[in-house]
Coordinates of N, CA, C and O in Angstrom, one line a residue:
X25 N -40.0 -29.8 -91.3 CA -39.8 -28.6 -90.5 C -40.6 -28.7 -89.3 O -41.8 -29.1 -89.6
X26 N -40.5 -28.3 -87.9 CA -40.5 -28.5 -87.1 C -41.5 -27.1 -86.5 O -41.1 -26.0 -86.7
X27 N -42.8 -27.4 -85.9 CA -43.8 -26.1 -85.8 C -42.4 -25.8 -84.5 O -41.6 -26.4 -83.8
X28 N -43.0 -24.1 -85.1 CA -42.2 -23.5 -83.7 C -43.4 -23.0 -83.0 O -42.9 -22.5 -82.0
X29 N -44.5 -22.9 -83.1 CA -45.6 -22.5 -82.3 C -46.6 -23.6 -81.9 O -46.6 -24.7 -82.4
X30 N -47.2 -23.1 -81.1 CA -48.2 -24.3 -80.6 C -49.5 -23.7 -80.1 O -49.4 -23.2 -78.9
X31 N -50.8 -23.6 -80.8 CA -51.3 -23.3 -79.9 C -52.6 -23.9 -79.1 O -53.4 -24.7 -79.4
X32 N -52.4 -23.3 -77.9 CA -53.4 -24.1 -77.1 C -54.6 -23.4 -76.5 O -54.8 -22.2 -76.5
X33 N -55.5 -24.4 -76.1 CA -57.2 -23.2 -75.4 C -57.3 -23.6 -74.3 O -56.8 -24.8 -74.1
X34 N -57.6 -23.2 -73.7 CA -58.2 -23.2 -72.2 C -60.0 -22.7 -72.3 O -60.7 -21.7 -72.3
X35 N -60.1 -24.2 -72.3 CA -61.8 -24.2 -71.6 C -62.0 -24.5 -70.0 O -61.3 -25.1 -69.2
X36 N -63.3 -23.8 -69.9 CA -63.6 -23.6 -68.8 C -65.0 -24.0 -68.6 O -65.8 -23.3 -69.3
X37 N -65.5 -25.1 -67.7 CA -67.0 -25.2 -67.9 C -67.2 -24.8 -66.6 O -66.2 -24.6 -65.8
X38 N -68.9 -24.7 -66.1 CA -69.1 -24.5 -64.9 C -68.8 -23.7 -64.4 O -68.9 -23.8 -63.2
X39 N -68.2 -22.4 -64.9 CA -67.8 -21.3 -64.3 C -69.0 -19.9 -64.3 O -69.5 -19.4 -65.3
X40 N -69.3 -19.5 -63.0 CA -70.3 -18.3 -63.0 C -69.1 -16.7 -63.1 O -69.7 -15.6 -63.4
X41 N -67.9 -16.7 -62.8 CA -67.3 -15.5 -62.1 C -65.8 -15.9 -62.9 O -65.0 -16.6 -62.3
X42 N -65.7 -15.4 -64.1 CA -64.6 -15.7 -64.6 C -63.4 -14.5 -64.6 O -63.6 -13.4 -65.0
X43 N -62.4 -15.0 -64.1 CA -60.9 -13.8 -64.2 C -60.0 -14.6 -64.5 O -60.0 -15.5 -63.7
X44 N -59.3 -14.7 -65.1 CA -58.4 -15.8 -65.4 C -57.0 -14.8 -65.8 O -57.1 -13.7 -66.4
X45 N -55.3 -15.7 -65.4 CA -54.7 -15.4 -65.8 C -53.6 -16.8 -65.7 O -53.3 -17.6 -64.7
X46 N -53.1 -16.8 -67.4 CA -52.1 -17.6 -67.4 C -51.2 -17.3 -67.2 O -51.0 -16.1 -67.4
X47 N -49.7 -18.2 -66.6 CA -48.1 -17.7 -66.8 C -47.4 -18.6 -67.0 O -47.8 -19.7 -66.5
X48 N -46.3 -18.6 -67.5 CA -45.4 -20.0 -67.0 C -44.5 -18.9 -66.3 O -45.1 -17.8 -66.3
X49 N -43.5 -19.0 -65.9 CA -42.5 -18.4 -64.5 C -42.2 -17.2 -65.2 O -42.0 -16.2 -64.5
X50 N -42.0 -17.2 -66.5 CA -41.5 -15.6 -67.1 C -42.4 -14.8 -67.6 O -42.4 -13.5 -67.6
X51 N -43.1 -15.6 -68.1 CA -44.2 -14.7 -68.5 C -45.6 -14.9 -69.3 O -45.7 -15.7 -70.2
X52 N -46.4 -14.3 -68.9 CA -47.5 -13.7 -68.6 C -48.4 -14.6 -70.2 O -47.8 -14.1 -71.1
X53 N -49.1 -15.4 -70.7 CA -49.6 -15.8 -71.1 C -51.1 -15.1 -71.7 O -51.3 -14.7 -72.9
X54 N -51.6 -15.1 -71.0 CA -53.6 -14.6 -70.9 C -53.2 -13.7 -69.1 O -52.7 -14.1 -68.1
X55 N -53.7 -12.0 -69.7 CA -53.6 -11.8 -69.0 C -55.0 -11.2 -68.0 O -55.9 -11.4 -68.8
X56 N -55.3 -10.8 -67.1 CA -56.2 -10.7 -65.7 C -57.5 -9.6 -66.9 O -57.1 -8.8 -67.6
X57 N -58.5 -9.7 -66.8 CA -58.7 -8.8 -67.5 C -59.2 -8.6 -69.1 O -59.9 -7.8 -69.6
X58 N -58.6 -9.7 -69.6 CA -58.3 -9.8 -70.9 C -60.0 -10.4 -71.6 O -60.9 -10.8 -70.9
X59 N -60.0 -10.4 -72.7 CA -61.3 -11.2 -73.6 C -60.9 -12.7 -73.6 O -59.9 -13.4 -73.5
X60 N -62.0 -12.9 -73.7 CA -62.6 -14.5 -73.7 C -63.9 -14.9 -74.4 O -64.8 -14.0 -74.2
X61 N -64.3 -15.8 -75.2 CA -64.9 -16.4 -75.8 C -65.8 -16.7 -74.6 O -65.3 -17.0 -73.5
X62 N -67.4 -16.7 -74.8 CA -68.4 -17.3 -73.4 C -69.8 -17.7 -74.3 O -70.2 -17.2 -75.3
X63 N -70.2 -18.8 -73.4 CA -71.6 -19.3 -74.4 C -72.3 -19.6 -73.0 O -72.0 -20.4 -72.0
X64 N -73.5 -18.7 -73.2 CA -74.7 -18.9 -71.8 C -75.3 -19.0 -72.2 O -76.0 -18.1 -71.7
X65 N -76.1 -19.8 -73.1 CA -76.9 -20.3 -73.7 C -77.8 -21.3 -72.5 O -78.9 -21.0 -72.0
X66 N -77.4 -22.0 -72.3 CA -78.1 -22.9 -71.1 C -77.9 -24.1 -72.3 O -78.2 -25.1 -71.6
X67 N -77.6 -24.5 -73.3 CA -77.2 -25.3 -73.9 C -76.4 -26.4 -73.5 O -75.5 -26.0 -72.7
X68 N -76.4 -27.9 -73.8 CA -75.5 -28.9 -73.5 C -74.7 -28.8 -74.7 O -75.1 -29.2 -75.8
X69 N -73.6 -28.5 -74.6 CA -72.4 -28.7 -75.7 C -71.4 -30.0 -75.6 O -70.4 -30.1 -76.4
X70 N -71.7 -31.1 -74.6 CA -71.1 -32.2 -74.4 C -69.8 -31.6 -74.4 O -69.6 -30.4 -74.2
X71 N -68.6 -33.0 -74.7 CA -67.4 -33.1 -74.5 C -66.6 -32.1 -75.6 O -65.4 -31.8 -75.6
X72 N -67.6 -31.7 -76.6 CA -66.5 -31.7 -78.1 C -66.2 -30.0 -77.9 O -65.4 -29.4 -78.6
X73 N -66.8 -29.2 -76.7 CA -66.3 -27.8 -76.8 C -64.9 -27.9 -76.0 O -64.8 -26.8 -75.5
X74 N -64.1 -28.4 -75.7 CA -63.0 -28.9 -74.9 C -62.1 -28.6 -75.7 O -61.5 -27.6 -75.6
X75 N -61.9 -29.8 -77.0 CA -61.3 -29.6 -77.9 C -60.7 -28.7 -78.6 O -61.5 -28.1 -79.3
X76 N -59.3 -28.2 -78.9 CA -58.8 -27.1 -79.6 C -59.5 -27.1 -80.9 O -59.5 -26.1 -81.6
X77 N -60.1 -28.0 -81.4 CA -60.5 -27.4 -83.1 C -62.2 -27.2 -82.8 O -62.7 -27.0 -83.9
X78 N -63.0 -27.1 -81.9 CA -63.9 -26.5 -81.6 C -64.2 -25.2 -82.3 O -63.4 -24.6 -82.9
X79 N -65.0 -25.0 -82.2 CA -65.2 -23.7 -83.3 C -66.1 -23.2 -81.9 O -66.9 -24.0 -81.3
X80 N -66.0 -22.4 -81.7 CA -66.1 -21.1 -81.1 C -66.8 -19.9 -81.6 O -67.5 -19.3 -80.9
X81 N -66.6 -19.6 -83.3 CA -66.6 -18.1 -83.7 C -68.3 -17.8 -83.5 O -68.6 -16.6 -83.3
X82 N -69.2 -18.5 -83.5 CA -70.6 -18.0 -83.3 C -70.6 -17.3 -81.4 O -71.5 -16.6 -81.0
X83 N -69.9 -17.5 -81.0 CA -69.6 -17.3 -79.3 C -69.6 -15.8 -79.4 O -69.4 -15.1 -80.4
X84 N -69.9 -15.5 -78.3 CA -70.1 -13.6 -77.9 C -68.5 -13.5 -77.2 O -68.0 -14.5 -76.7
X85 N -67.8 -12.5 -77.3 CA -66.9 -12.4 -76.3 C -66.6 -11.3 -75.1 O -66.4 -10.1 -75.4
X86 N -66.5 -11.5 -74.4 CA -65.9 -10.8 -73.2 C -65.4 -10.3 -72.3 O -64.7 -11.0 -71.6
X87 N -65.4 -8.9 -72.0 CA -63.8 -8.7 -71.2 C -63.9 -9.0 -70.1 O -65.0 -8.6 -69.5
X88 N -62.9 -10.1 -69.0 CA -63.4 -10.4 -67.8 C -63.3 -9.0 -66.9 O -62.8 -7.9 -67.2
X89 N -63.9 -9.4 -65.6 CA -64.6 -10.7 -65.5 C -66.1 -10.7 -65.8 O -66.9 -9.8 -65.8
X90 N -66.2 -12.2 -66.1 CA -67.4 -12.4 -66.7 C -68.3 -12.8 -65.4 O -67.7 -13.0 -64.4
X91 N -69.7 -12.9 -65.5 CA -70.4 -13.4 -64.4 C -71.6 -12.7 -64.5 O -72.2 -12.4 -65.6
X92 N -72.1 -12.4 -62.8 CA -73.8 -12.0 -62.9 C -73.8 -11.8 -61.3 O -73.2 -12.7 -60.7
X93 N -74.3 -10.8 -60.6 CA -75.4 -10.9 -59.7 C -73.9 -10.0 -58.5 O -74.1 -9.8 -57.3
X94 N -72.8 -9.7 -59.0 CA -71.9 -9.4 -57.4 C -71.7 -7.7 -57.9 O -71.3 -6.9 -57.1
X95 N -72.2 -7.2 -59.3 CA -72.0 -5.7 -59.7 C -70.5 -5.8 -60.2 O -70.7 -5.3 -61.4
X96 N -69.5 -6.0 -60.1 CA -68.1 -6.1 -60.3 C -67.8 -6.6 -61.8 O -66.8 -6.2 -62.2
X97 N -68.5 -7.4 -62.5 CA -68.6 -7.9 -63.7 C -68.6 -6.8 -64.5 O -69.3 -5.9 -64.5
X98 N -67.5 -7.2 -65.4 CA -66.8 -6.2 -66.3 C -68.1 -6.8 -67.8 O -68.6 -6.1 -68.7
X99 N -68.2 -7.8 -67.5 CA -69.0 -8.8 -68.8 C -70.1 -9.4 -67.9 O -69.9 -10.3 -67.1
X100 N -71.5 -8.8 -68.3 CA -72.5 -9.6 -67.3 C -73.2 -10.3 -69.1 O -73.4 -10.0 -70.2
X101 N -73.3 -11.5 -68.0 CA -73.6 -12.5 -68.8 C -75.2 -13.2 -68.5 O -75.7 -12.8 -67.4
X102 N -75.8 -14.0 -69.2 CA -77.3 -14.4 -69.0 C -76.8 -15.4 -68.2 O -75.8 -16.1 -68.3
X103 N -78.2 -15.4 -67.0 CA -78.6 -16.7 -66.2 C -80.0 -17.0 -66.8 O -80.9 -17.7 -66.2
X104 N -80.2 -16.6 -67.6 CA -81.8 -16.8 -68.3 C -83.4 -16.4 -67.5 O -83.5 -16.1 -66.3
X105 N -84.1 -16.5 -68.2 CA -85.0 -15.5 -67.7 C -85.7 -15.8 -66.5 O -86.5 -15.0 -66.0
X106 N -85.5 -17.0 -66.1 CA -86.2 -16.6 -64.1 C -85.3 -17.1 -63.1 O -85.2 -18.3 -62.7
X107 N -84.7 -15.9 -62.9 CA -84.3 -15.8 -61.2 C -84.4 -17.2 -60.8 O -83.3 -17.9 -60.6
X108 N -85.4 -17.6 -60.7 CA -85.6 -18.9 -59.4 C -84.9 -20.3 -60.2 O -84.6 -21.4 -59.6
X109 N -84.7 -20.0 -61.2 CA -84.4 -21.0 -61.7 C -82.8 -21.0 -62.9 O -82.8 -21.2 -64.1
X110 N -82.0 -20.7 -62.3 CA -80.8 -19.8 -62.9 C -80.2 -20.6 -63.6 O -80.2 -21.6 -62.9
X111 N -79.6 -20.9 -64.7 CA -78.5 -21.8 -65.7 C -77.4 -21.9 -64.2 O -77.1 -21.2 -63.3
X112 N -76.9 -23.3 -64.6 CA -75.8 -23.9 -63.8 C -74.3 -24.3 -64.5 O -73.1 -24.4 -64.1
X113 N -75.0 -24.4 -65.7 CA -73.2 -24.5 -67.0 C -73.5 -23.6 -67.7 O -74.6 -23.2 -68.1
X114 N -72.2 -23.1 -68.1 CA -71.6 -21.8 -68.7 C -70.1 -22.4 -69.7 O -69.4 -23.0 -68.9
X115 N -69.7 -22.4 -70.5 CA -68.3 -22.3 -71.2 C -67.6 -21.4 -71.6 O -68.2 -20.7 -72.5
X116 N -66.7 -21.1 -71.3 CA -65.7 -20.3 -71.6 C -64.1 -20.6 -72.1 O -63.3 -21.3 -71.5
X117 N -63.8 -20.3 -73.0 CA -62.9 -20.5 -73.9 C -62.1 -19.6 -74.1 O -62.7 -18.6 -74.5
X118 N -60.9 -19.4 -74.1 CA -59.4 -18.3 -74.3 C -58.2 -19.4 -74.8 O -57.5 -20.3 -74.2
X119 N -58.1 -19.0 -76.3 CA -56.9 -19.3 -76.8 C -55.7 -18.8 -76.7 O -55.7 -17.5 -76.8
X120 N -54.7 -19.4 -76.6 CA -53.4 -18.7 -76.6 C -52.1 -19.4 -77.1 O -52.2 -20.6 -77.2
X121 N -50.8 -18.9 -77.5 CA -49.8 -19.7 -78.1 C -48.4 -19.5 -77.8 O -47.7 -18.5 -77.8
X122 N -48.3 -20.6 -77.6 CA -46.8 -20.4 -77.0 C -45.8 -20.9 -78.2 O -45.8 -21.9 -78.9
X123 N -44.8 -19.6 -78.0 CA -44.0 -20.2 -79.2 C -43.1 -21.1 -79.2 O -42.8 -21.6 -80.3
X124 N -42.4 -21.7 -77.8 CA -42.2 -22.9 -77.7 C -42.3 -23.5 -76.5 O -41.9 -23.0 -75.4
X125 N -42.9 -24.5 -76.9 CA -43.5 -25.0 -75.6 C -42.1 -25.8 -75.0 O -42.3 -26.3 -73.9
X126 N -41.1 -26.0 -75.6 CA -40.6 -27.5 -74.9 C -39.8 -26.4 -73.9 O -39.3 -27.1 -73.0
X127 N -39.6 -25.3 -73.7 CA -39.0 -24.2 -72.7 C -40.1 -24.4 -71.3 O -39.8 -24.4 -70.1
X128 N -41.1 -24.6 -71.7 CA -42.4 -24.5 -70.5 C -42.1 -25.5 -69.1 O -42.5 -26.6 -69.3
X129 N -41.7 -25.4 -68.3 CA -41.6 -26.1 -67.4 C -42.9 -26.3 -66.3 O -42.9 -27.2 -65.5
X130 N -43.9 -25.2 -66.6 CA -45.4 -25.0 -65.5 C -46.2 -24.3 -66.3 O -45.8 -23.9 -67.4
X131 N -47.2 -24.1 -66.1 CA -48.2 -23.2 -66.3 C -48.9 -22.6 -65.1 O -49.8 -23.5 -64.9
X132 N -49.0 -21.8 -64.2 CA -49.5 -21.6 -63.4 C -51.2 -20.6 -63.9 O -51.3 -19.4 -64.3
X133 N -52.4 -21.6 -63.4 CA -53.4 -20.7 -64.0 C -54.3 -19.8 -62.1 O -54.4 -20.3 -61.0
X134 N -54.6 -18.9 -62.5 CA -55.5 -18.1 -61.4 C -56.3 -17.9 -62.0 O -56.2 -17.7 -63.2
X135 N -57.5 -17.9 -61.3 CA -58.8 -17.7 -61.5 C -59.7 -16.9 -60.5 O -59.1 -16.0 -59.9
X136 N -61.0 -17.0 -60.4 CA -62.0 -16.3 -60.1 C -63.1 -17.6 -60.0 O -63.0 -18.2 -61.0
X137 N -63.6 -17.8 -59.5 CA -65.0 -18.6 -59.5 C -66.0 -18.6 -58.5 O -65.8 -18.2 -57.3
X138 N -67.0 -19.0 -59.0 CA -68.5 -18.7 -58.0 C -69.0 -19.8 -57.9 O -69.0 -20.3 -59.0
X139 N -69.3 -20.6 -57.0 CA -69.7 -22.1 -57.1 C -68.6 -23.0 -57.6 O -67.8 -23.3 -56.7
X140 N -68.4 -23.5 -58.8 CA -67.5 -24.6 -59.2 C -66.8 -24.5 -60.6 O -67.4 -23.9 -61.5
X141 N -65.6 -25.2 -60.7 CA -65.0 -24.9 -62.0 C -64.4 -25.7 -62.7 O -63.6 -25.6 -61.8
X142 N -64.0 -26.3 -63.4 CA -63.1 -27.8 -64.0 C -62.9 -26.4 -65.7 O -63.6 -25.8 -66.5
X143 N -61.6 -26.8 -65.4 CA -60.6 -25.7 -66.0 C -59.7 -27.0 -67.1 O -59.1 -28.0 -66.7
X144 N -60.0 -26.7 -68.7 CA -59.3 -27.4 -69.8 C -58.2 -27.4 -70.4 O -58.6 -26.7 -71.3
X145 N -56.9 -27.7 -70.7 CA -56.0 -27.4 -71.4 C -55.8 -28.3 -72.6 O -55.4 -29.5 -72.4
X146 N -56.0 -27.8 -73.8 CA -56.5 -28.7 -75.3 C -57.0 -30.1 -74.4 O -56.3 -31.1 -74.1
X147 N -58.4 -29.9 -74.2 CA -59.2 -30.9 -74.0 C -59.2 -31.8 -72.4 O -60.2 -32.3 -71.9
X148 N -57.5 -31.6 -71.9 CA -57.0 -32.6 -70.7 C -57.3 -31.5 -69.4 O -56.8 -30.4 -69.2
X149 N -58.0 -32.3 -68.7 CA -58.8 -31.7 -67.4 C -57.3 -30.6 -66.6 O -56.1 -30.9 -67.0
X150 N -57.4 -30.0 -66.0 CA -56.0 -29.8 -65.6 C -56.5 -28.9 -64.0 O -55.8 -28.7 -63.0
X151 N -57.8 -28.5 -64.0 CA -57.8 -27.8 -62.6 C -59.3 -28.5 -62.3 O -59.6 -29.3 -63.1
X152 N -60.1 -28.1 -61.4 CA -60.8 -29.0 -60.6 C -61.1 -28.2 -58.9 O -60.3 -28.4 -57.9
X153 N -62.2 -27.4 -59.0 CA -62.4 -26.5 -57.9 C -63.9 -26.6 -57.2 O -64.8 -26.1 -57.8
X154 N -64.1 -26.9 -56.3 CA -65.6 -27.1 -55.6 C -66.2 -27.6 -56.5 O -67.0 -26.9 -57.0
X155 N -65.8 -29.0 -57.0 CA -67.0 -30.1 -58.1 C -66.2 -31.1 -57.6 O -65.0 -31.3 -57.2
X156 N -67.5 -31.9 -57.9 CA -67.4 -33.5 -57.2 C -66.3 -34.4 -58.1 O -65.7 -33.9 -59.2
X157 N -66.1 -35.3 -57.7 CA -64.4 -36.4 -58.4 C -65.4 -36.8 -59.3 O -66.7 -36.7 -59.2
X158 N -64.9 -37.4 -60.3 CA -65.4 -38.4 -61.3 C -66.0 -37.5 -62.3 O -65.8 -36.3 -62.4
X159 N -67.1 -38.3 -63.1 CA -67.5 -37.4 -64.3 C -68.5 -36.3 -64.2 O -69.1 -36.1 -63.1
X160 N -68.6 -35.7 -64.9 CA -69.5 -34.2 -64.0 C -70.1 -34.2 -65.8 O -69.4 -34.3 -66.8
X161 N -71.3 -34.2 -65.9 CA -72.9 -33.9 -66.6 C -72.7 -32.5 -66.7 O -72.0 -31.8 -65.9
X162 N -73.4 -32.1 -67.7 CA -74.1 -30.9 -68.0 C -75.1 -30.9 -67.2 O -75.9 -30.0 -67.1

C-alpha cells in the first residue's frame, strides 16, 4: 500500500528574525505567524538537526516571528548573556505534511531574516540568503 502522506521539515540554521510561510500555488502549507520548533542554545548541533527524524521534542517553541533586538518579535529568543558578544547560530525547525506530494509542482518559501539564512527541506539545502557558497561551520 502506497503512503498517501508525506511528511516533511523545514530547518532553518543561521536565522536571527524568523517569519516563514510555505505554499505550493493552492495552498498555504506553514502559515506567516504560525509556531516553530527553536534552539538558542549557542550549541553546535552539526549536520544531524537537518534531518527529518531529528528529534526536536526537548526544543522550546514559538510563535513567529522569532528573533531579538527590532521589538516586533512575537517570540524573543536568547543571544546569551553579553551583548558584545551575541550567538551567531540559531535552528529552527517546522514540520509539515503534504498529503500528496506527487500533485506538488513548487514550493514557494518566504521568509524574514537578519543577517543570513540557509533554509532545509528533509535535510537538502534548498534556499541560501546572505551566506557565503560552499560549506558553512557552526
Amino acid at each position: 500500500m502506497a503512503r498517501s502522506h508525506t511528511r516533511f521539515c523545514l530547518s532553518v540554521l543561521l536565522l536571527l528574525l524568523l517569519g516563514v510561510r510555505v505554499r505550493t500555488a493552492d495552498q498555504i502549507l506553514i502559515t506567516a505567524g504560525s509556531n516553530c520548533k527553536y534552539n538558542d542554545s549557542g550549541s553546535n548541533l552539526g549536520t544531524a538537526s537537518r534531518a527529518v527524524a531529528f528529534s526536536d521534542a526537548s526544543w522550546p517553541t514559538g510563535t513567529a516571528q522569532l528573533g531579538y533586538g527590532d521589538g516586533d518579535e512575537a517570540t524573543v529568543i536568547s543571544y546569551g548573556g553579553n551583548a558584545s558578544n551575541r550567538r551567531i547560530t540559531y535552528y529552527f525547525r517546522r514540520s509539515f505534511t503534504v498529503a500528496n506530494p506527487s500533485t506538488l509542482a513548487a514550493l514557494v518559501v518566504r521568509y524574514v531574516r537578519d543577517d543570513g539564512a540557509i533554509i532545509y527541506l528533509n535535510g537538502v539545502e534548498v534556499v541560501r540568503s546572505n551566506m557565503p557558497a560552499g560549506t558553512v561551520t557552526y
